[in-house]
Every structure is written in structure tokens, then in C-alpha cells.
């Protein structure tokens, strides 16, 4: 499988219904093309789905992760200070 223009591709495979299931998840631009090549001697069945991720959802998720990281950083500093104070007792 080749995906010209894809910025990231994740492949996976699993056994399903007595056969092998291959999955590919990728991030591509608006005019990307997915090319599938069957190099086997048996026929294959292809199922696909298309999902569009919104930029707003990505920005919101990034913002939430940054806020959580800041919160955990502050909690870590507090634990370090409390640990240093209790160690001296």
C-alpha cells in the first residue's frame, strides 16, 4: 500500500473470521490517493471508511493536554517541596 502525500501512516493486522485483516490509518492532504496492490494469488475484499478530523477538535485536544500538563507540573513541584520538608524531620 502506498499513500502519496500522507504525513503519517499506522499499519496493523489481526486474525478475523478465519482470515487476515489489515488496517491502515493515515493523515493525508485533501488530494491524496491511496493505492492498494494485491500481490497474493487469492482475491481480496476491500472495505474502507473515510473520516474527516476537524482542526478545531485537534486544537481543543491540544489545549486540554497542555492545561493537564501544567497542572501535573504544579502538583509535582508541590510533592517535591513537601518531600524535601518531611525528609529533614
N, CA and C of each residue as an Amber inpcrd file, in Angstrom:
protein
   267
   0.8470000  -1.1660000   0.0000000   0.0000000   0.0000000   0.0000000
   0.8940000   1.2310000   0.0000000   0.5820000   2.1400000  -0.8580000
   1.3110000   3.4020000  -0.8510000   0.3020000   4.5360000  -0.7550000
   0.6750000   5.5400000  -0.0080000  -0.2080000   6.6770000   0.2070000
   0.5840000   7.9530000  -0.0360000   0.6750000   8.3920000  -1.2930000
   1.4040000   9.6240000  -1.5790000   0.7600000  10.8100000  -0.8770000
   1.5430000  11.6410000  -0.2640000   1.0340000  12.8240000   0.4080000
   0.6320000  12.5990000   1.8460000   0.7290000  11.3640000   2.3480000
   0.3580000  11.1020000   3.7410000   1.4580000  11.5840000   4.6610000
   1.0810000  12.2480000   5.7380000   2.0780000  12.7410000   6.6840000
   2.4100000  11.7100000   7.7500000   1.4820000  10.8010000   8.0460000
   1.7580000   9.7220000   8.9940000   0.8640000   8.5370000   8.6510000
   1.4180000   7.3390000   8.7710000   0.6800000   6.1180000   8.4560000
   0.9020000   5.1210000   9.5830000  -0.1770000   4.4910000  10.0640000
  -0.0980000   3.4620000  11.0980000  -0.7280000   2.1970000  10.5170000
   0.0450000   1.1050000  10.5040000  -0.4470000  -0.1640000   9.9760000
  -0.7330000  -1.1200000  11.1250000  -1.6630000  -2.0330000  10.9160000
  -1.9450000  -3.0720000  11.8930000  -2.5520000  -4.2610000  11.1860000
  -2.5120000  -5.4230000  11.8280000  -3.1410000  -6.6070000  11.2510000
  -3.6670000  -7.4810000  12.3830000  -4.6600000  -8.2950000  12.0490000
  -5.2700000  -9.1760000  13.0470000  -5.9520000 -10.3310000  12.3300000
  -6.1790000 -11.4130000  13.0700000  -6.9440000 -12.5420000  12.5510000
  -8.4230000 -12.2440000  12.7620000  -9.2290000 -12.4610000  11.7300000
 -10.6690000 -12.2200000  11.8580000 -11.4320000 -13.1400000  10.9180000
 -12.3940000 -13.8840000  11.4520000 -13.2560000 -14.7570000  10.6550000
 -12.4720000 -15.7230000   9.7760000 -11.4250000 -16.3010000  10.3220000
 -10.6340000 -17.2690000   9.5800000  -9.7280000 -16.6590000   8.5300000
  -9.6070000 -15.3740000   8.4980000  -8.7420000 -14.7000000   7.5250000
  -7.9020000 -13.6490000   8.2100000  -7.1660000 -12.9230000   7.4280000
  -6.2820000 -11.8900000   7.9600000  -6.8650000 -10.5330000   7.6140000
  -6.9120000  -9.6520000   8.5850000  -7.4390000  -8.3060000   8.4110000
  -6.2780000  -7.3270000   8.5350000  -6.1060000  -6.4970000   7.5360000
  -5.0500000  -5.4790000   7.5620000  -5.7120000  -4.1130000   7.6340000
  -5.1420000  -3.2410000   8.4680000  -5.7060000  -1.9190000   8.6670000
  -4.6290000  -0.8670000   8.4510000  -5.0330000   0.2450000   7.9050000
  -4.1270000   1.3790000   7.7680000  -4.8830000   2.6390000   8.1570000
  -4.2920000   3.4130000   9.0270000  -4.8610000   4.6980000   9.4310000
  -3.8290000   5.7480000   9.0520000  -4.2550000   6.7730000   8.3560000
  -3.2820000   7.7530000   7.8960000  -3.8620000   9.1550000   7.9000000
  -2.9610000  10.1090000   7.9080000  -3.3130000  11.5210000   7.8080000
  -2.7900000  11.9940000   6.4620000  -3.6780000  12.5080000   5.6390000
  -3.2790000  12.9120000   4.2980000  -3.9290000  14.2380000   3.9470000
  -3.4300000  14.8370000   2.8910000  -3.9760000  16.0920000   2.4210000
  -5.2790000  15.8740000   1.6620000  -5.8520000  16.9560000   1.1590000
  -7.1570000  16.9090000   0.5030000  -7.1330000  16.1110000  -0.8020000
  -6.0310000  16.1180000  -1.5200000  -5.9750000  15.4620000  -2.8220000
  -5.1060000  14.2150000  -2.7950000  -5.0720000  13.4850000  -1.7080000
  -4.2480000  12.2850000  -1.5990000  -4.9260000  11.1060000  -2.2740000
  -4.1080000  10.1430000  -2.7050000  -4.5970000   8.9390000  -3.3650000
  -4.0550000   7.7310000  -2.6290000  -4.9070000   6.7580000  -2.3510000
  -4.4950000   5.5070000  -1.7180000  -4.4300000   4.4470000  -2.8170000
  -3.3010000   3.7530000  -2.9110000  -3.1140000   2.7270000  -3.9340000
  -2.9490000   1.3790000  -3.2400000  -3.8230000   0.4260000  -3.5410000
  -3.7440000  -0.9210000  -2.9920000  -3.2930000  -1.8780000  -4.0890000
  -2.3270000  -2.7300000  -3.7720000  -1.8320000  -3.7160000  -4.7160000
  -1.9320000  -5.0870000  -4.0790000  -2.5980000  -6.0330000  -4.7500000
  -2.7320000  -7.3880000  -4.2540000  -1.6240000  -8.2440000  -4.8750000
  -0.6140000  -8.5990000  -4.0830000   0.4870000  -9.4260000  -4.5520000
   0.2670000 -10.9050000  -4.2610000  -0.9170000 -11.2750000  -3.8290000
  -1.2360000 -12.6560000  -3.4850000  -1.9150000 -13.3490000  -4.6700000
  -2.0610000 -14.6650000  -4.5600000  -2.7120000 -15.4270000  -5.6270000
  -4.2100000 -15.5470000  -5.4190000  -4.7130000 -15.1230000  -4.2610000
  -6.1440000 -15.1890000  -3.9770000  -6.7440000 -13.7880000  -4.0100000
  -8.0290000 -13.7590000  -4.2570000  -8.7210000 -12.4710000  -4.2950000
  -8.8430000 -11.8970000  -2.8930000  -8.9340000 -10.6230000  -2.8140000
  -9.1050000  -9.9440000  -1.5290000 -10.3690000  -9.1010000  -1.5750000
 -10.9200000  -8.8530000  -0.4030000 -12.0860000  -7.9960000  -0.2730000
 -11.6170000  -6.7280000   0.4470000 -11.9740000  -5.5890000  -0.0790000
 -11.5160000  -4.3190000   0.4770000 -12.7130000  -3.5470000   1.0240000
 -12.6130000  -3.1610000   2.2830000 -13.5950000  -2.2910000   2.9210000
 -12.8570000  -1.0240000   3.3350000 -13.4930000   0.0920000   3.1940000
 -12.8260000   1.3190000   3.6010000 -13.8210000   2.3020000   4.1910000
 -13.2840000   3.2130000   4.9560000 -14.0840000   4.2800000   5.5230000
 -13.2940000   5.5690000   5.4810000 -13.9580000   6.6650000   5.4390000
 -13.3190000   7.9680000   5.3760000 -13.8340000   8.8200000   6.5180000
 -12.9340000   9.4140000   7.2420000 -13.3200000  10.2740000   8.3420000
 -12.5280000  11.5660000   8.2450000 -13.1940000  12.6490000   8.4390000
 -12.5280000  13.9460000   8.3760000 -12.4040000  14.5080000   9.7780000
 -11.1920000  14.8000000  10.1790000 -10.9420000  15.3730000  11.5040000
 -10.9880000  16.8910000  11.3830000 -11.6580000  17.5140000  12.3010000
 -11.7310000  18.9750000  12.2700000 -10.5130000  19.5730000  12.9570000
 -10.0820000  20.6840000  12.4780000  -8.9490000  21.3780000  13.0850000
  -9.3060000  21.8790000  14.4760000 -10.5640000  22.2430000  14.6640000
 -10.9910000  22.7390000  15.9740000 -10.8740000  21.6570000  17.0390000
 -11.2220000  20.4110000  16.6960000 -11.0930000  19.3080000  17.6380000
  -9.6500000  19.0600000  18.0160000  -8.7450000  19.1690000  17.0480000
  -7.3210000  18.9780000  17.3280000  -6.7910000  20.0870000  18.2220000
  -7.2110000  21.2930000  17.9820000  -6.7650000  22.4310000  18.7980000
  -7.2950000  22.2900000  20.2180000  -8.5550000  21.8930000  20.3600000
  -9.1350000  21.7200000  21.6900000  -8.4210000  20.6100000  22.4520000
  -8.1290000  19.4970000  21.7750000  -7.4230000  18.3980000  22.4340000
  -6.0200000  18.8330000  22.8480000  -5.3420000  19.5750000  21.9920000
  -4.0030000  20.0590000  22.3340000  -4.0490000  20.9970000  23.5270000
  -5.0190000  21.8920000  23.5400000  -5.1540000  22.8210000  24.6600000
  -5.4230000  22.0950000  25.9700000  -6.2890000  21.0750000  25.9170000
  -6.5900000  20.2980000  27.1150000  -5.3430000  19.5770000  27.6180000
  -4.5670000  19.0130000  26.7240000  -3.3410000  18.3260000  27.1320000
  -2.3180000  19.2900000  27.7220000  -2.2320000  20.4890000  27.1860000
  -1.3040000  21.4930000  27.7280000  -1.7420000  21.9060000  29.1300000
  -3.0270000  22.1240000  29.3420000  -3.5350000  22.5000000  30.6680000
  -3.2750000  21.3690000  31.6640000  -3.5350000  20.1220000  31.2490000
  -3.2810000  18.9830000  32.1450000  -1.7860000  18.8670000  32.4730000
  -0.9470000  19.1100000  31.4940000   0.4870000  19.0600000  31.7380000
   0.9280000  20.1200000  32.7360000   0.3920000  21.3290000  32.6030000
   0.7120000  22.3970000  33.5560000   0.2530000  22.0600000  34.9580000
  -0.9610000  21.4880000  35.0700000  -1.4840000  21.0840000  36.3670000
  -0.5950000  20.0150000  37.0020000  -0.2140000  19.0000000  36.2310000
   0.6430000  17.9380000  36.7680000   2.0300000  18.4640000  37.1400000
   2.5210000  19.4550000  36.4140000   3.8060000  20.0670000  36.7440000
   3.7220000  20.7410000  38.1140000   2.6440000  21.4880000  38.3440000
   2.4710000  22.1730000  39.6350000   2.3270000  21.1610000  40.7630000
   1.5470000  20.1130000  40.5500000   1.3930000  19.0690000  41.5640000
   2.7450000  18.4190000  41.8590000   3.5460000  18.1840000  40.8490000
   4.8740000  17.5960000  41.0400000   5.7860000  18.4980000  41.8620000
   5.7400000  19.7910000  41.6030000   6.5430000  20.7470000  42.3810000
   6.1050000  20.7260000  43.8430000   4.7860000  20.6850000  44.0760000
   4.2790000  20.6460000  45.4510000   4.7520000  19.3810000  46.1580000
   4.6630000  18.2310000  45.4950000   5.1370000  16.9880000  46.0900000
   6.6330000  17.0440000  46.3840000   7.4120000  17.6620000  45.5030000
   8.8550000  17.7760000  45.7290000   9.1500000  18.6390000  46.9540000
   8.4310000  19.7380000  47.1100000   8.6420000  20.6200000  48.2590000
   8.2300000  19.9210000  49.5500000   7.0540000  19.2780000  49.5400000
   6.5950000  18.5610000  50.7340000   7.5660000  17.4350000  51.0810000
   8.0490000  16.7180000  50.0900000   9.0070000  15.6470000  50.3360000
  10.3000000  16.1480000  50.9060000  10.7850000  17.3090000  50.4240000
  12.0340000  17.8730000  50.9440000  11.8480000  18.3290000  52.3910000
  10.6970000  18.9000000  52.7150000  10.4470000  19.3650000  54.0750000
  10.3230000  18.1780000  55.0290000   9.5950000  17.1460000  54.6460000
   9.4030000  15.9810000  55.5130000  10.6720000  15.1400000  55.6420000
  11.5530000  15.1950000  54.6750000  12.7960000  14.4410000  54.7460000
  13.7040000  14.9710000  55.8510000  13.6600000  16.2610000  56.0690000
  14.5190000  16.8680000  57.0810000  14.0430000  16.6350000  58.5000000
  12.8680000  16.1380000  58.7170000  12.3460000  15.9100000  60.0730000
  12.8890000  14.6690000  60.6840000
